[in-house]
């Protein structure tokens, strides 16, 4: 069964989400998208399907406290799948105040949705002019950036170069890993937004070829930030699985995104994993190449990350 | 060479390729026609006795035809679509009401009282001989509705439980039964003693109406989207299982008892289920396209459609139970004649 890619579009009210949607839909003549929006805005759509959503957030009754899903999205995607003809993609716009967690978790939790669609990327539009005004007192503004695979730093024409640099530094404190674009009026080629494969374990290595080598300069945000852990010692698979599932179970509410490439002792292939809150996926990726330096790296983006505890825990996963 | 001889033992059938996801199937009240609601907006009315291939109808809905029931006030059907249209199909389709921008995904009908109902977001509209009535709003979008066997009540599922509306007398307050989580299917037991729901959390939930006491059957591998009570209310079956799994509700109920289980492992996971209207049979369709009919009395089952054609998305028994209709997500409809 071919899976339809789903792009989640977040950002504060007025940041430029609707403008971006209009660009995507008018640029891609001949392709067919379904767009799930919260209010019927001014979308120039002829060939495409626009569905209004209610943002109904439901707790899963499975003992996992942070496990919430979007009940309306399950119904809407179920309905869209009944239409004849293949969709090239589904774009889900969230309201300005939405936490992206429940949307992302829906794609892990619902069997029908998992079978017929795949979460492609979380794209966040940030208003360069207003971001610093609300980032410090809005959990949502920080979470939207923390969850993002792609960030459009929009309305760059409304700020000075110095202001832009300040905004970018603040964004990078929260999420140093997202692909960042400077835009005006949300103008960006849709290839930078759609079909990114950000949740595809097989593509993590292709999309971020320097994942293992690169090290971002961390300036830690007190509340929401990122943490990267590296190890040159091979990892014991069982120890790691035990540790990561404990960490995500205990701290999953505060860990928004996690991603990693591991050198499992004795294994010819890289082990790749990624997660959203408590939910995670892991699988074997490409083999290590001849002469390639084997090493492991984990990144976490979240709230109140205990760097010391995570580092000690990860180090204890090394093969002895 | 067991397969070919086995295939020859399958009951006779007619096969129609509708070309679009079969989202709902039902026979009309007389059992003369099968109605099929499809993903391309077409609502097929297939003459059961006419062996000639039916002519494809014009699409009745602009998007997906999402649900269909037998018209309790006439000889045809009522359908709902994601175009917001509620349509009545006699010879040609005509509008009952249009709810702009809404998806009409759940319908229920009660033949004896001439009443039908449609879920519209958080509300329900009931159409009966005494007119139109609005129920709700409910705490969240209504995910399924069902009439009580005597038609005096209508139960709605939503997040956090079910609401039972009293249709007669019309001024009685609704009754709420709570259970945390998202409920996606609901069915009254044929003896009106229980209400069962299927949940997003891979479980069944059942309330005993006399006491309000509830029970949970969990551990299904996927969410439970369809339920079927055996016609005598002795067993509750559901989808989301590879074997026929019936919880025993005769006598003191299922507490502390295991379910009855029968069937063949390996047919897949059940995606559609329907109880025979007058006998102890249950039809189950699988994600492999296979269909089996099981008997809750003898606890045996037989394959009546081989795997293929996508997942089984809908099943319907004719009013007398002599015909079974199967629909799949790849658009195949089979009318299976069980008399021979």
XYZ file of N, CA, C and O in Angstrom, chain A residues 50-223:
696
model
N -10.224 20.837 0.322
C -10.031 21.571 1.571
C -11.049 21.075 2.591
O -12.240 21.016 2.303
N -10.568 20.675 3.751
C -11.443 20.151 4.786
C -11.256 20.977 6.053
O -10.123 21.244 6.453
N -12.330 21.359 6.667
C -12.251 22.082 7.937
C -12.118 21.091 9.089
O -12.752 20.044 9.092
N -11.261 21.401 10.067
C -11.052 20.496 11.204
C -11.508 21.155 12.493
O -11.715 22.360 12.545
N -11.667 20.346 13.534
C -12.142 20.863 14.822
C -11.083 20.839 15.914
O -11.341 21.262 17.027
N -9.887 20.306 15.625
C -8.845 20.139 16.656
C -9.385 19.470 17.910
O -9.314 20.033 19.008
N -9.947 18.281 17.754
C -10.415 17.528 18.922
C -9.267 16.666 19.432
O -8.834 15.733 18.751
N -8.771 17.025 20.611
C -7.620 16.307 21.160
C -8.106 15.273 22.174
O -8.796 15.612 23.127
N -7.783 14.016 21.900
C -8.250 12.917 22.738
C -7.067 12.252 23.416
O -6.045 12.009 22.784
N -7.259 11.910 24.680
C -6.251 11.107 25.364
C -6.446 9.661 24.973
O -7.564 9.179 24.923
N -5.338 8.976 24.739
C -5.426 7.534 24.543
C -5.554 6.932 25.933
O -4.857 7.336 26.854
N -6.433 5.959 26.048
C -6.683 5.356 27.349
C -5.768 4.148 27.525
O -6.217 3.036 27.720
N -4.468 4.388 27.403
C -3.533 3.264 27.414
C -2.462 3.439 28.476
O -1.383 2.887 28.393
N -2.755 4.256 29.471
C -1.837 4.394 30.587
C -0.667 5.300 30.310
O 0.215 5.473 31.132
N -0.642 5.916 29.122
C 0.470 6.771 28.737
C -0.042 8.199 28.819
O -0.839 8.618 27.997
N 0.371 8.924 29.851
C -0.304 10.190 30.154
C -0.147 11.254 29.091
O -1.014 12.091 28.933
N 0.989 11.236 28.359
C 1.136 12.311 27.386
C 0.634 11.882 26.024
O 0.794 12.570 25.040
N 0.002 10.698 25.956
C -0.381 10.183 24.662
C -1.735 10.716 24.232
O -2.773 10.169 24.565
N -1.689 11.805 23.497
C -2.911 12.405 22.991
C -2.885 12.360 21.471
O -1.821 12.401 20.864
N -4.058 12.231 20.882
C -4.154 12.196 19.422
C -5.237 13.182 18.982
O -6.029 13.646 19.790
N -5.245 13.476 17.699
C -6.275 14.333 17.138
C -7.393 13.457 16.576
O -7.261 12.890 15.489
N -8.496 13.344 17.330
C -9.609 12.492 16.913
C -10.208 12.932 15.591
O -10.561 12.100 14.754
N -10.287 14.245 15.379
C -10.865 14.731 14.124
C -9.988 14.354 12.933
O -10.485 14.028 11.862
N -8.669 14.353 13.144
C -7.753 14.024 12.050
C -7.883 12.554 11.633
O -7.800 12.223 10.449
N -8.113 11.682 12.606
C -8.298 10.265 12.299
C -9.515 10.105 11.386
O -9.473 9.403 10.376
N -10.596 10.790 11.726
C -11.805 10.706 10.892
C -11.593 11.329 9.517
O -11.984 10.771 8.502
N -10.949 12.494 9.495
C -10.784 13.207 8.224
C -9.887 12.410 7.282
O -10.222 12.209 6.116
N -8.775 11.911 7.783
C -7.870 11.163 6.911
C -8.544 9.866 6.465
O -8.451 9.478 5.305
N -9.291 9.231 7.377
C -10.055 8.033 7.003
C -11.011 8.333 5.853
O -11.130 7.546 4.912
N -11.670 9.478 5.900
C -12.596 9.872 4.835
C -11.869 10.192 3.536
O -12.302 9.797 2.453
N -10.750 10.880 3.633
C -9.991 11.247 2.427
C -9.498 10.013 1.681
O -9.433 9.993 0.458
N -9.164 8.958 2.443
C -8.635 7.752 1.822
C -9.687 7.038 0.970
O -9.356 6.208 0.141
N -10.959 7.342 1.193
C -12.022 6.690 0.424
C -12.210 7.315 -0.951
O -12.911 6.778 -1.792
N -11.620 8.488 -1.156
C -11.775 9.147 -2.456
C -11.006 8.406 -3.530
O -9.926 7.884 -3.283
N -11.559 8.394 -4.743
C -10.828 7.743 -5.826
C -9.649 8.605 -6.268
O -9.651 9.823 -6.070
N -8.662 7.996 -6.876
C -7.503 8.748 -7.366
C -6.522 8.988 -6.249
O -6.890 9.135 -5.092
N -5.265 9.026 -6.622
C -4.203 9.124 -5.626
C -3.985 10.579 -5.237
O -3.977 11.467 -6.068
N -3.794 10.808 -3.947
C -3.412 12.130 -3.461
C -1.893 12.212 -3.456
O -1.219 11.267 -3.075
N -1.345 13.358 -3.879
C 0.101 13.533 -3.821
C 0.561 13.908 -2.425
O 1.734 13.774 -2.100
N -0.361 14.401 -1.613
C 0.018 14.745 -0.248
C -1.147 15.310 0.523
O -2.160 15.716 -0.061
N -0.995 15.306 1.850
C -1.981 15.926 2.722
C -1.221 16.958 3.555
O -0.130 16.666 4.065
N -1.771 18.159 3.650
C -1.146 19.201 4.463
C -2.108 19.525 5.596
O -3.269 19.846 5.352
N -1.636 19.387 6.831
C -2.482 19.651 7.989
C -2.012 20.950 8.633
O -0.886 21.035 9.130
N -2.868 21.955 8.607
C -2.548 23.222 9.246
C -3.098 23.181 10.668
O -4.227 22.758 10.889
N -2.292 23.603 11.637
C -2.806 23.647 13.010
C -3.109 25.101 13.372
O -2.606 26.015 12.731
N -3.899 25.292 14.408
C -4.183 26.662 14.828
C -2.919 27.257 15.436
O -1.999 26.544 15.836
N -2.885 28.576 15.527
C -1.711 29.265 16.035
C -1.293 28.828 17.423
O -0.117 28.806 17.756
N -2.259 28.434 18.236
C -1.969 28.096 19.625
C -1.782 26.598 19.839
O -1.715 26.144 20.981
N -1.682 25.833 18.766
C -1.661 24.382 18.938
C -0.278 23.854 19.290
O 0.733 24.334 18.789
N -0.265 22.821 20.126
C 0.918 22.035 20.414
C 0.992 20.968 19.308
O 0.025 20.250 19.085
N 2.108 20.861 18.594
C 2.170 19.905 17.482
C 2.178 18.434 17.925
O 1.982 17.553 17.101
N 2.386 18.188 19.229
C 2.502 16.813 19.725
C 1.353 15.900 19.333
O 1.576 14.848 18.725
N 0.108 16.262 19.665
C -1.004 15.362 19.340
C -1.127 15.056 17.847
O -1.466 13.929 17.476
N -0.831 16.020 16.998
C -0.913 15.766 15.553
C 0.113 14.705 15.172
O -0.195 13.723 14.501
N 1.353 14.909 15.630
C 2.414 13.966 15.278
C 2.106 12.579 15.839
O 2.285 11.563 15.160
N 1.615 12.525 17.075
C 1.362 11.228 17.710
C 0.237 10.463 17.026
O 0.213 9.233 17.057
N -0.690 11.174 16.405
C -1.773 10.517 15.682
C -1.213 9.546 14.640
O -1.772 8.471 14.417
N -0.079 9.907 14.031
C 0.476 9.079 12.968
C 1.207 7.850 13.498
O 1.556 6.961 12.743
N 1.461 7.814 14.803
C 2.032 6.617 15.411
C 0.933 5.725 15.981
O 1.082 4.521 16.066
N -0.155 6.354 16.436
C -1.115 5.637 17.267
C -2.248 4.976 16.503
O -2.821 4.012 16.973
N -2.644 5.542 15.368
C -3.810 4.979 14.693
C -3.370 4.026 13.580
O -2.621 4.405 12.687
N -3.874 2.785 13.634
C -3.424 1.744 12.709
C -3.779 2.061 11.267
O -2.989 1.859 10.356
N -5.006 2.558 11.051
C -5.431 2.842 9.674
C -4.586 3.952 9.071
O -4.190 3.902 7.911
N -4.314 4.962 9.896
C -3.530 6.098 9.408
C -2.095 5.678 9.137
O -1.496 6.066 8.144
N -1.557 4.844 9.997
C -0.193 4.327 9.786
C -0.098 3.536 8.499
O 0.916 3.568 7.817
N -1.162 2.786 8.193
C -1.117 1.928 7.009
C -1.192 2.748 5.723
O -0.577 2.389 4.725
N -1.930 3.849 5.751
C -2.225 4.541 4.495
C -1.518 5.881 4.324
O -1.532 6.445 3.237
N -0.953 6.413 5.416
C -0.239 7.685 5.293
C 1.075 7.590 6.070
O 1.278 6.669 6.852
N 1.945 8.570 5.845
C 3.152 8.657 6.670
C 3.400 10.126 6.980
O 3.198 10.996 6.129
N 3.808 10.384 8.213
C 4.147 11.740 8.612
C 5.430 12.113 7.889
O 6.422 11.390 7.965
N 5.396 13.205 7.138
C 6.564 13.569 6.329
C 7.464 14.572 7.041
O 8.676 14.373 7.111
N 6.885 15.658 7.544
C 7.695 16.666 8.241
C 6.785 17.635 8.976
O 5.625 17.802 8.623
N 7.351 18.281 9.994
C 6.658 19.355 10.695
C 7.326 20.661 10.262
O 8.548 20.815 10.386
N 6.523 21.537 9.684
C 7.028 22.795 9.133
C 6.451 23.930 9.965
O 5.234 24.003 10.163
N 7.310 24.799 10.476
C 6.848 25.896 11.328
C 7.190 27.237 10.693
O 8.332 27.452 10.282
N 6.179 28.089 10.601
C 6.399 29.437 10.077
C 6.524 30.388 11.269
O 5.668 30.397 12.152
N 7.625 31.152 11.282
C 7.894 32.068 12.391
C 7.914 33.499 11.857
O 8.556 33.780 10.845
N 7.213 34.370 12.521
C 7.173 35.783 12.152
C 8.393 36.477 12.773
O 8.451 36.671 13.993
N 9.361 36.830 11.931
C 10.612 37.421 12.431
C 10.349 38.706 13.211
O 11.067 39.045 14.154
N 9.313 39.394 12.821
C 9.001 40.686 13.419
C 8.419 40.542 14.836
O 8.635 41.384 15.689
N 7.679 39.463 15.074
C 6.974 39.328 16.348
C 7.467 38.202 17.260
O 7.035 38.097 18.396
N 8.359 37.355 16.748
C 8.741 36.151 17.492
C 9.260 36.449 18.895
O 8.836 35.833 19.880
N 10.161 37.429 19.003
C 10.763 37.704 20.317
C 9.745 38.234 21.319
O 9.930 38.091 22.525
N 8.652 38.789 20.808
C 7.617 39.323 21.701
C 6.901 38.226 22.480
O 6.543 38.406 23.628
N 6.662 37.071 21.814
C 5.879 36.057 22.528
C 6.647 34.785 22.877
O 6.131 33.933 23.570
N 7.887 34.652 22.413
C 8.576 33.378 22.634
C 8.786 33.081 24.124
O 8.715 31.921 24.546
N 9.000 34.106 24.937
C 9.322 33.825 26.330
C 8.117 33.540 27.207
O 8.247 32.933 28.258
N 6.941 33.986 26.772
C 5.788 33.667 27.616
C 4.798 32.741 26.933
O 3.685 32.547 27.419
N 5.168 32.153 25.805
C 4.252 31.230 25.144
C 4.900 29.855 24.992
O 5.867 29.687 24.253
N 4.340 28.866 25.708
C 4.818 27.482 25.556
C 4.646 27.029 24.113
O 5.488 26.338 23.556
N 3.510 27.439 23.512
C 3.199 26.972 22.162
C 4.235 27.471 21.159
O 4.671 26.729 20.285
N 4.624 28.751 21.295
C 5.590 29.316 20.345
C 6.901 28.535 20.406
O 7.502 28.219 19.379
N 7.337 28.186 21.618
C 8.583 27.420 21.759
C 8.407 25.991 21.248
O 9.277 25.447 20.578
N 7.252 25.384 21.581
C 7.028 23.996 21.156
C 6.950 23.873 19.637
O 7.443 22.913 19.050
N 6.324 24.857 19.002
C 6.213 24.798 17.540
C 7.594 24.817 16.890
O 7.837 24.129 15.904
N 8.509 25.594 17.455
C 9.879 25.629 16.926
C 10.615 24.344 17.304
O 11.327 23.752 16.495
N 10.411 23.884 18.548
C 11.116 22.689 19.020
C 10.771 21.459 18.181
O 11.616 20.621 17.908
N 9.508 21.339 17.758
C 9.065 20.174 17.003
C 9.492 20.200 15.536
O 9.427 19.198 14.845
N 9.896 21.369 15.045
C 10.014 21.551 13.601
C 11.164 20.785 12.964
O 12.243 20.650 13.536
N 10.902 20.294 11.742
C 11.960 19.787 10.876
C 12.418 20.888 9.926
O 13.550 20.901 9.482
N 11.467 21.770 9.590
C 11.751 22.891 8.698
C 11.176 24.146 9.346
O 10.038 24.131 9.804
N 11.976 25.211 9.416
C 11.474 26.486 9.947
C 11.578 27.546 8.855
O 12.630 27.698 8.228
N 10.476 28.237 8.595
C 10.510 29.416 7.722
C 10.572 30.633 8.629
O 9.607 30.923 9.337
N 11.713 31.303 8.620
C 11.831 32.555 9.366
C 11.346 33.633 8.403
O 12.057 34.034 7.480
N 10.079 34.011 8.604
C 9.340 34.781 7.600
C 9.313 36.272 7.958
O 9.591 36.649 9.098
N 8.953 37.071 6.986
C 8.831 38.531 7.145
C 10.187 39.152 7.473
O 10.283 40.087 8.275
N 11.242 38.612 6.851
C 12.590 39.125 7.116
C 12.742 40.562 6.623
O 13.657 41.264 7.044
N 11.829 40.981 5.732
C 11.900 42.356 5.227
C 11.411 43.380 6.258
O 11.575 44.566 6.077
N 10.812 42.889 7.326
C 10.268 43.822 8.324
C 11.217 44.036 9.501
O 10.872 44.715 10.468
N 12.392 43.402 9.459
C 13.347 43.568 10.564
C 14.721 43.962 10.024
O 15.031 43.730 8.853
N 15.543 44.532 10.876
C 16.915 44.886 10.484
C 17.778 43.631 10.523
O 17.416 42.651 11.194
N 18.918 43.633 9.830
C 19.812 42.458 9.877
C 20.192 42.084 11.309
O 20.292 40.901 11.643
N 20.384 43.077 12.168
C 20.760 42.793 13.559
C 19.608 42.107 14.294
O 19.816 41.145 15.047
N 18.399 42.603 14.067
C 17.225 41.974 14.694
C 17.048 40.542 14.200
O 16.747 39.626 14.963
N 17.258 40.357 12.910
C 17.124 39.027 12.323
C 18.116 38.054 12.962
O 17.772 36.913 13.291
N 19.334 38.531 13.168
C 20.367 37.685 13.786
C 19.974 37.302 15.215
O 20.186 36.158 15.642
N 19.367 38.232 15.929
C 18.916 37.937 17.304
C 17.814 36.880 17.297
O 17.827 35.946 18.100
N 16.866 37.042 16.384
C 15.764 36.078 16.291
C 16.308 34.696 15.932
O 15.946 33.686 16.536
N 17.233 34.675 14.982
C 17.776 33.388 14.551
C 18.540 32.697 15.682
O 18.427 31.485 15.875
N 19.275 33.504 16.469
C 20.014 32.924 17.589
C 19.044 32.303 18.604
O 19.254 31.216 19.108
N 17.945 33.014 18.840
C 16.939 32.512 19.786
C 16.299 31.221 19.264
O 16.080 30.268 20.021
N 16.006 31.185 17.963
C 15.444 29.972 17.354
C 16.394 28.793 17.515
O 15.980 27.683 17.844
N 17.681 29.069 17.283
C 18.679 28.000 17.339
C 18.909 27.492 18.757
O 19.338 26.357 18.951
N 18.649 28.358 19.755
C 18.740 27.877 21.146
C 17.693 26.798 21.383
O 17.917 25.852 22.118
N 16.540 26.969 20.779
C 15.462 25.999 20.970
C 15.667 24.775 20.089
O 15.522 23.649 20.531
N 15.994 25.014 18.823
C 16.102 23.894 17.883
C 17.242 24.133 16.909
O 17.095 24.829 15.918
N 18.418 23.570 17.201
C 19.561 23.787 16.312
C 19.542 22.880 15.080
O 20.381 23.023 14.214
N 18.608 21.938 15.020
C 18.655 20.908 13.978
C 17.742 21.167 12.796
O 17.960 20.637 11.716
N 16.691 21.960 12.988
C 15.735 22.164 11.897
C 16.414 22.860 10.728
O 17.349 23.639 10.902
N 15.920 22.562 9.526
C 16.395 23.264 8.331
C 15.741 24.647 8.354
O 14.521 24.758 8.432
N 16.584 25.690 8.317
C 16.070 27.054 8.480
C 16.136 27.827 7.160
O 17.155 27.821 6.486
N 15.018 28.458 6.805
C 14.982 29.294 5.596
C 14.546 30.695 5.974
O 13.594 30.861 6.737
N 15.211 31.705 5.400
C 14.735 33.085 5.545
C 13.768 33.351 4.403
O 14.098 33.092 3.255
N 12.577 33.856 4.720
C 11.610 34.098 3.643
C 10.924 35.441 3.815
O 10.865 36.006 4.911
N 10.400 35.925 2.700
C 9.515 37.088 2.683
C 8.210 36.626 2.078
O 8.198 35.952 1.055
N 7.134 37.001 2.674
C 5.789 36.598 2.227
C 5.714 35.084 2.012
O 5.113 34.600 1.070
N 6.374 34.332 2.866
C 6.361 32.862 2.839
C 6.794 32.278 1.499
O 6.397 31.177 1.137
N 7.581 33.021 0.729
C 7.978 32.526 -0.586
C 9.126 31.522 -0.452
O 10.228 31.882 -0.044
N 8.827 30.271 -0.783
C 9.831 29.204 -0.713
C 9.369 28.086 -1.638
O 8.184 27.775 -1.689
N 10.314 27.493 -2.359
C 9.957 26.396 -3.269
C 9.312 25.269 -2.461
O 9.787 24.924 -1.377
N 8.245 24.703 -2.989
C 7.530 23.681 -2.225
C 8.374 22.425 -2.027
O 8.117 21.640 -1.123
N 9.414 22.254 -2.858
C 10.294 21.096 -2.662
C 11.047 21.187 -1.331
O 11.529 20.188 -0.810
N 11.148 22.402 -0.780
C 11.803 22.576 0.525
C 10.852 22.261 1.682
O 11.253 22.259 2.841
N 9.578 22.075 1.344
C 8.563 21.895 2.381
C 7.938 20.505 2.312
O 7.748 19.846 3.329
N 7.630 20.074 1.078
C 6.931 18.801 0.903
C 7.919 17.673 0.643
O 9.012 17.909 0.128
N 7.512 16.466 0.997
C 8.296 15.270 0.717
C 9.718 15.363 1.266
O 10.688 15.103 0.569
N 9.845 15.740 2.525
C 11.145 15.859 3.162
C 11.612 14.530 3.773
O 12.790 14.352 4.028
N 10.693 13.636 4.069
C 11.084 12.352 4.660
C 11.718 12.489 6.033
O 12.548 11.679 6.436
N 11.319 13.500 6.777
C 11.969 13.776 8.059
C 11.719 12.693 9.103
O 12.489 12.560 10.045
N 10.642 11.927 8.942
C 10.344 10.859 9.902
C 10.687 9.488 9.345
O 10.414 8.476 9.957
N 11.232 9.475 8.130
C 11.536 8.210 7.475
C 12.919 7.756 7.935
O 13.928 8.399 7.648
N 12.948 6.639 8.665
C 14.222 6.181 9.216
C 15.261 5.981 8.124
O 16.431 6.277 8.295
N 14.800 5.482 6.971
C 15.743 5.208 5.876
C 16.319 6.496 5.305
O 17.365 6.488 4.695
N 15.587 7.600 5.481
C 16.055 8.832 4.864
C 16.768 9.773 5.828
O 17.314 10.775 5.389
N 16.774 9.447 7.108
C 17.446 10.338 8.058
C 18.899 10.549 7.642
O 19.416 11.658 7.654
N 19.527 9.462 7.191
C 20.931 9.556 6.800
C 21.113 10.336 5.506
O 22.103 11.040 5.334
N 20.143 10.205 4.586
C 20.274 10.928 3.321
C 20.010 12.415 3.508
O 20.671 13.261 2.920
N 19.005 12.716 4.315
C 18.621 14.107 4.501
C 19.668 14.848 5.321
O 19.944 16.012 5.098
N 20.239 14.132 6.284
C 21.253 14.772 7.132
C 22.539 13.969 7.054
O 22.888 13.257 7.984
N 23.235 14.073 5.921
C 24.422 13.215 5.738
C 25.496 13.481 6.778
O 26.294 12.611 7.085
N 25.506 14.683 7.340
C 26.558 14.997 8.311
C 26.048 14.903 9.755
O 26.641 15.463 10.663
N 24.932 14.179 9.929
C 24.345 14.061 11.269
C 25.379 13.638 12.312
O 25.439 14.194 13.401
N 26.205 12.649 11.936
C 27.161 12.136 12.922
C 28.319 13.098 13.182
O 28.824 13.168 14.292
N 28.729 13.821 12.134
C 29.911 14.680 12.300
C 29.596 16.029 12.929
O 30.341 16.533 13.744
N 28.460 16.594 12.492
C 28.210 17.985 12.861
C 27.959 18.117 14.354
O 27.337 17.274 14.973
N 28.444 19.194 14.905
C 28.069 19.477 16.279
C 27.646 20.928 16.366
O 28.382 21.827 15.960
N 26.439 21.103 16.820
C 25.923 22.462 16.883
C 26.386 23.114 18.175
O 26.549 22.459 19.190
N 26.567 24.391 18.068
C 27.012 25.149 19.221
C 25.789 25.422 20.097
O 24.867 26.105 19.692
N 25.787 24.839 21.266
C 24.583 24.960 22.080
C 24.648 26.118 23.052
O 25.567 26.227 23.838
N 23.639 26.945 22.967
C 23.442 27.947 24.010
C 22.135 27.530 24.632
O 21.107 27.556 23.982
N 22.177 27.099 25.857
C 20.969 26.463 26.365
C 19.892 27.418 26.807
O 20.132 28.376 27.523
N 18.729 27.092 26.347
C 17.532 27.798 26.743
C 17.120 27.193 28.079
O 17.250 25.995 28.295
N 16.664 28.008 28.968
C 16.299 27.520 30.300
C 15.131 26.533 30.225
O 15.072 25.571 30.961
N 14.174 26.796 29.332
C 12.952 26.005 29.334
C 12.943 24.964 28.218
O 12.857 23.773 28.476
